[in-house]
Amino acid sequence: MLEFRSPTLFIAMYLVDKKLSTLTLALMIIAIIISPIGMVIMAQYGASSVFYYALVILLFFIPSAFIFAELGSTWPEEGGLYRWTSMAFGKVLGSTAVWVRWLSMVITFPIIITFISSMTTYVFAPQLTHSTLFTFMMCIAMTALSTCFAYFGVRGSTLVSLLAAMGASIIPSLILIIAALVWLCTGHASLQNLDFHHMIPHFNQFGIFALLGATVLMFSGMEVTAYCLKYTEHPRKQFPKALIIGMVVIIFLALFGTLAVAVLVPSNQLDVVAGMMQAFLVFFNYYHLHALIYLITGLMIFGWVCVIATIMTTLGFGLKVLGKDGLLPRSFDHTNHFQAPTRVVFLQGAISMLLSSLYIVIPGINSTYWTIESISSIISGFLYVLLFAVAVRLRYLYPKQTRPICIPGGNVGMWVLAILAAVMCFFAAVMTFAPPAQFSIERTVEFELVLITGVMISFLGPLLLSLFYYQRGSHSRR
């Protein structure tokens, strides 16, 4: 007798049996990391953005890629940074690291949606560009839609990651780069000075490195995809390859996408939220191609919804592992037909909606935008310092472990890369406390207090929660 199965269950059976390919992993990395939001922020620097990119790529992005390639290929089991940190420093710190990483990325959801909202209003309804109420409503709607996408789990991310990477970043950035080349090749001058002389910044102000934290944040997140390695057929081979593919694409798009924005929009007119649309409109209006802006805007809106869904899915599996190890209520281990940790996904959506209420409380979209960005940058920077210490410690705790991808130079090579990356992250996190001139932060003292409070809660909250569940688990095992 044929057993009746719902269409949802048929789809689930297909997705559950399907393995993630190397390309899918690479697309997930691209979708999670590369961001036109970061490009617009860096375009504030003009030609000197090349200097900051070189600094962050050489001292953070490349070293961290090598380190996570070694960790991911050596211990590809479910859990990612939780397993690595637990093996090095114990489960309490492992659980804390997962929670901090989770918080640092969940609080960026309103930032992403602010970008979507400003992009939409700038093109379709300019009168609503600075409306905090409209931004709040967009945050609610986009979060709800992304949560629905995340319902289909990590294996369903094959299509979602493709749409996210292509729609949110790759296609728009390539179009923008081509537009800037056409603009220059047809005799137009760049609207910002991009000569070699302007590539070296003037180190005469304390706040010159204020945006460095945002730059590090722009290149962070590749370790999150390690949560999904159990769903690949050959994780030890696929993860390093995916990292290399992702790195090449991310560096190319970030550098030339930023310069393209600088070519088309003067720095004193660049809106830090809607800047990418400004660049598109300059080009399309001049060449009477205004209708194309609606197509690109629609593509990016849909792509960014998929980006949030991709992040929601991968992050959800980090907390799911904590549930398995008794460091969270067992209910967090619950999955649906698609093996998606639905309760975690819904929790992430609820927190995103709660954070969105800041747009009603704090006056000014840009101020709120940068406050959230700063908190995320600082806690991410400090977390990476811990992760690099984890990589060094595991070298000594497991010296005979087979490492398919191994940083050359033995322990000395690991120490060099870890120290370079850790110093870069720590310096960038500290510099983020200085509000940049590009953002109108009128009450500096209040801004600093909000950052300090946010960072303390982001670390102390997870630590206390991890200690509570660890001790409760210890008592139950006696």
Tab-separated table of N, CA and C in Angstrom, residues 235-320:
chain	number	residue	atom	x	y	z
A	235	PRO	N	34.577	16.535	3.436
A	235	PRO	CA	34.803	17.840	4.079
A	235	PRO	C	36.253	18.271	4.119
A	236	ARG	N	37.178	17.321	4.318
A	236	ARG	CA	38.590	17.687	4.434
A	236	ARG	C	39.163	18.233	3.133
A	237	LYS	N	38.552	17.851	2.021
A	237	LYS	CA	38.992	18.361	0.724
A	237	LYS	C	38.151	19.568	0.291
A	238	GLN	N	36.863	19.509	0.564
A	238	GLN	CA	35.961	20.524	0.041
A	238	GLN	C	36.106	21.868	0.749
A	239	PHE	N	36.273	21.859	2.078
A	239	PHE	CA	36.308	23.112	2.823
A	239	PHE	C	37.482	24.008	2.404
A	240	PRO	N	38.714	23.498	2.325
A	240	PRO	CA	39.826	24.366	1.872
A	240	PRO	C	39.613	24.911	0.457
A	241	LYS	N	39.100	24.057	-0.452
A	241	LYS	CA	38.852	24.523	-1.817
A	241	LYS	C	37.801	25.627	-1.830
A	242	ALA	N	36.745	25.426	-1.035
A	242	ALA	CA	35.684	26.432	-0.973
A	242	ALA	C	36.214	27.754	-0.420
A	243	LEU	N	37.113	27.673	0.577
A	243	LEU	CA	37.708	28.883	1.134
A	243	LEU	C	38.517	29.643	0.094
A	244	ILE	N	39.290	28.905	-0.705
A	244	ILE	CA	40.122	29.553	-1.728
A	244	ILE	C	39.242	30.243	-2.775
A	245	ILE	N	38.222	29.528	-3.256
A	245	ILE	CA	37.300	30.121	-4.241
A	245	ILE	C	36.644	31.361	-3.653
A	246	GLY	N	36.150	31.229	-2.422
A	246	GLY	CA	35.489	32.354	-1.769
A	246	GLY	C	36.418	33.535	-1.579
A	247	MET	N	37.657	33.277	-1.175
A	247	MET	CA	38.622	34.356	-0.946
A	247	MET	C	38.879	35.159	-2.209
A	248	VAL	N	39.118	34.465	-3.315
A	248	VAL	CA	39.435	35.152	-4.578
A	248	VAL	C	38.273	36.048	-5.000
A	249	VAL	N	37.062	35.503	-4.960
A	249	VAL	CA	35.879	36.270	-5.372
A	249	VAL	C	35.653	37.456	-4.436
A	250	ILE	N	35.776	37.219	-3.140
A	250	ILE	CA	35.518	38.269	-2.146
A	250	ILE	C	36.509	39.417	-2.277
A	251	ILE	N	37.798	39.105	-2.403
A	251	ILE	CA	38.807	40.160	-2.519
A	251	ILE	C	38.591	40.985	-3.783
A	252	PHE	N	38.321	40.308	-4.896
A	252	PHE	CA	38.106	41.022	-6.165
A	252	PHE	C	36.911	41.962	-6.070
A	253	LEU	N	35.774	41.440	-5.613
A	253	LEU	CA	34.557	42.248	-5.566
A	253	LEU	C	34.673	43.378	-4.553
A	254	ALA	N	35.269	43.098	-3.395
A	254	ALA	CA	35.372	44.124	-2.356
A	254	ALA	C	36.234	45.288	-2.817
A	255	LEU	N	37.400	44.986	-3.367
A	255	LEU	CA	38.327	46.044	-3.765
A	255	LEU	C	37.783	46.867	-4.927
A	256	PHE	N	37.431	46.196	-6.021
A	256	PHE	CA	37.009	46.936	-7.209
A	256	PHE	C	35.582	47.465	-7.086
A	257	GLY	N	34.742	46.812	-6.294
A	257	GLY	CA	33.405	47.344	-6.043
A	257	GLY	C	33.470	48.650	-5.271
A	258	THR	N	34.361	48.714	-4.287
A	258	THR	CA	34.539	49.942	-3.509
A	258	THR	C	35.053	51.079	-4.392
A	259	LEU	N	36.056	50.785	-5.209
A	259	LEU	CA	36.603	51.813	-6.108
A	259	LEU	C	35.562	52.274	-7.117
A	260	ALA	N	34.683	51.356	-7.542
A	260	ALA	CA	33.626	51.724	-8.493
A	260	ALA	C	32.668	52.731	-7.875
A	261	VAL	N	32.300	52.528	-6.614
A	261	VAL	CA	31.445	53.497	-5.922
A	261	VAL	C	32.159	54.846	-5.835
A	262	ALA	N	33.457	54.819	-5.514
A	262	ALA	CA	34.235	56.053	-5.400
A	262	ALA	C	34.340	56.782	-6.728
A	263	VAL	N	34.367	56.041	-7.828
A	263	VAL	CA	34.440	56.659	-9.156
A	263	VAL	C	33.169	57.447	-9.463
A	264	LEU	N	32.027	56.945	-9.037
A	264	LEU	CA	30.736	57.492	-9.456
A	264	LEU	C	30.086	58.443	-8.463
A	265	VAL	N	30.542	58.450	-7.202
A	265	VAL	CA	29.907	59.304	-6.179
A	265	VAL	C	30.976	60.027	-5.365
A	266	PRO	N	30.919	61.357	-5.269
A	266	PRO	CA	31.878	62.088	-4.437
A	266	PRO	C	31.704	61.703	-2.968
A	267	SER	N	32.800	61.704	-2.220
A	267	SER	CA	32.747	61.264	-0.828
A	267	SER	C	31.854	62.158	0.029
A	268	ASN	N	31.796	63.471	-0.289
A	268	ASN	CA	30.988	64.379	0.527
A	268	ASN	C	29.493	64.273	0.221
A	269	GLN	N	29.136	63.499	-0.813
A	269	GLN	CA	27.723	63.289	-1.141
A	269	GLN	C	27.294	61.839	-0.929
A	270	LEU	N	28.225	61.007	-0.518
A	270	LEU	CA	27.942	59.579	-0.419
A	270	LEU	C	27.136	59.267	0.834
A	271	ASP	N	25.985	58.660	0.645
A	271	ASP	CA	25.157	58.211	1.755
A	271	ASP	C	25.659	56.844	2.190
A	272	VAL	N	25.984	56.707	3.483
A	272	VAL	CA	26.607	55.475	3.959
A	272	VAL	C	25.667	54.281	3.909
A	273	VAL	N	24.381	54.512	3.756
A	273	VAL	CA	23.424	53.417	3.690
A	273	VAL	C	22.958	53.166	2.260
A	274	ALA	N	22.649	54.234	1.528
A	274	ALA	CA	22.101	54.084	0.173
A	274	ALA	C	23.132	54.383	-0.907
A	275	GLY	N	24.417	54.353	-0.548
A	275	GLY	CA	25.467	54.770	-1.479
A	275	GLY	C	25.552	53.962	-2.757
A	276	MET	N	25.267	52.663	-2.683
A	276	MET	CA	25.369	51.840	-3.884
A	276	MET	C	24.324	52.249	-4.917
A	277	MET	N	23.114	52.559	-4.436
A	277	MET	CA	22.069	53.014	-5.351
A	277	MET	C	22.420	54.373	-5.952
A	278	GLN	N	23.089	55.215	-5.164
A	278	GLN	CA	23.551	56.494	-5.697
A	278	GLN	C	24.462	56.277	-6.893
A	279	ALA	N	25.396	55.341	-6.749
A	279	ALA	CA	26.345	55.059	-7.832
A	279	ALA	C	25.625	54.539	-9.069
A	280	PHE	N	24.706	53.615	-8.885
A	280	PHE	CA	23.941	53.091	-10.020
A	280	PHE	C	23.155	54.200	-10.727
A	281	LEU	N	22.509	55.060	-9.933
A	281	LEU	CA	21.665	56.104	-10.525
A	281	LEU	C	22.485	57.123	-11.313
A	282	VAL	N	23.697	57.440	-10.824
A	282	VAL	CA	24.566	58.369	-11.567
A	282	VAL	C	24.830	57.830	-12.966
A	283	PHE	N	25.151	56.553	-13.044
A	283	PHE	CA	25.483	55.944	-14.334
A	283	PHE	C	24.237	55.763	-15.206
A	284	PHE	N	23.190	55.173	-14.654
A	284	PHE	CA	21.993	54.877	-15.444
A	284	PHE	C	21.277	56.145	-15.906
A	285	ASN	N	21.252	57.160	-15.073
A	285	ASN	CA	20.595	58.406	-15.483
A	285	ASN	C	21.360	59.087	-16.610
A	286	TYR	N	22.686	59.042	-16.534
A	286	TYR	CA	23.485	59.699	-17.575
A	286	TYR	C	23.295	59.014	-18.926
A	287	TYR	N	23.213	57.683	-18.910
A	287	TYR	CA	23.066	56.935	-20.165
A	287	TYR	C	21.611	56.565	-20.470
A	288	HIS	N	20.675	57.227	-19.788
A	288	HIS	CA	19.234	57.043	-20.030
A	288	HIS	C	18.816	55.567	-19.918
A	289	LEU	N	19.309	54.928	-18.873
A	289	LEU	CA	18.963	53.523	-18.614
A	289	LEU	C	18.285	53.384	-17.252
A	290	HIS	N	17.500	54.384	-16.914
A	290	HIS	CA	16.930	54.453	-15.572
A	290	HIS	C	16.083	53.222	-15.231
A	291	ALA	N	15.443	52.611	-16.211
A	291	ALA	CA	14.573	51.466	-15.941
A	291	ALA	C	15.347	50.289	-15.341
A	292	LEU	N	16.646	50.192	-15.652
A	292	LEU	CA	17.440	49.073	-15.147
A	292	LEU	C	17.604	49.114	-13.626
A	293	ILE	N	17.483	50.304	-13.027
A	293	ILE	CA	17.667	50.418	-11.588
A	293	ILE	C	16.602	49.623	-10.842
A	294	TYR	N	15.399	49.544	-11.410
A	294	TYR	CA	14.322	48.795	-10.745
A	294	TYR	C	14.612	47.301	-10.761
A	295	LEU	N	15.172	46.827	-11.868
A	295	LEU	CA	15.525	45.411	-11.972
A	295	LEU	C	16.618	45.052	-10.969
A	296	ILE	N	17.652	45.870	-10.883
A	296	ILE	CA	18.753	45.607	-9.954
A	296	ILE	C	18.286	45.696	-8.511
A	297	THR	N	17.443	46.679	-8.226
A	297	THR	CA	16.928	46.822	-6.857
A	297	THR	C	16.133	45.590	-6.442
A	298	GLY	N	15.257	45.118	-7.325
A	298	GLY	CA	14.485	43.915	-7.020
A	298	GLY	C	15.371	42.699	-6.812
A	299	LEU	N	16.394	42.569	-7.654
A	299	LEU	CA	17.338	41.449	-7.528
A	299	LEU	C	18.066	41.495	-6.189
A	300	MET	N	18.501	42.693	-5.792
A	300	MET	CA	19.255	42.821	-4.549
A	300	MET	C	18.373	42.596	-3.324
A	301	ILE	N	17.137	43.065	-3.376
A	301	ILE	CA	16.227	42.847	-2.249
A	301	ILE	C	16.047	41.349	-2.019
A	302	PHE	N	15.750	40.633	-3.102
A	302	PHE	CA	15.550	39.187	-2.978
A	302	PHE	C	16.844	38.495	-2.545
A	303	GLY	N	17.971	38.936	-3.097
A	303	GLY	CA	19.262	38.350	-2.739
A	303	GLY	C	19.587	38.540	-1.274
A	304	TRP	N	19.297	39.711	-0.728
A	304	TRP	CA	19.608	39.971	0.671
A	304	TRP	C	18.699	39.216	1.615
A	305	VAL	N	17.468	38.975	1.206
A	305	VAL	CA	16.604	38.100	2.010
A	305	VAL	C	17.230	36.716	2.094
A	306	CYS	N	17.790	36.245	0.987
A	306	CYS	CA	18.454	34.938	0.968
A	306	CYS	C	19.740	34.948	1.800
A	307	VAL	N	20.437	36.088	1.835
A	307	VAL	CA	21.641	36.201	2.670
A	307	VAL	C	21.285	35.990	4.136
A	308	ILE	N	20.252	36.686	4.601
A	308	ILE	CA	19.836	36.548	6.000
A	308	ILE	C	19.413	35.112	6.278
A	309	ALA	N	18.701	34.503	5.319
A	309	ALA	CA	18.273	33.112	5.498
A	309	ALA	C	19.477	32.180	5.595
A	310	THR	N	20.502	32.411	4.775
A	310	THR	CA	21.724	31.597	4.817
A	310	THR	C	22.411	31.717	6.173
A	311	ILE	N	22.528	32.958	6.682
A	311	ILE	CA	23.167	33.171	7.980
A	311	ILE	C	22.336	32.533	9.087
A	312	MET	N	21.014	32.700	9.011
A	312	MET	CA	20.131	32.102	10.018
A	312	MET	C	20.313	30.589	10.077
A	313	THR	N	20.401	29.965	8.908
A	313	THR	CA	20.515	28.504	8.860
A	313	THR	C	21.832	28.030	9.455
A	314	THR	N	22.942	28.617	9.015
A	314	THR	CA	24.253	28.164	9.482
A	314	THR	C	24.450	28.449	10.967
A	315	LEU	N	24.017	29.623	11.421
A	315	LEU	CA	24.144	29.945	12.838
A	315	LEU	C	23.292	29.023	13.702
A	316	GLY	N	22.112	28.669	13.187
A	316	GLY	CA	21.215	27.809	13.941
A	316	GLY	C	21.838	26.481	14.290
A	317	PHE	N	22.689	25.953	13.414
A	317	PHE	CA	23.318	24.669	13.684
A	317	PHE	C	24.377	24.774	14.772
A	318	GLY	N	24.931	25.978	15.001
A	318	GLY	CA	25.852	26.153	16.112
A	318	GLY	C	25.159	25.968	17.446
A	319	LEU	N	23.983	26.583	17.600
A	319	LEU	CA	23.237	26.444	18.849
A	319	LEU	C	22.643	25.049	18.986
A	320	LYS	N	22.335	24.420	17.858
A	320	LYS	CA	21.787	23.064	17.896
A	320	LYS	C	22.784	22.108	18.558
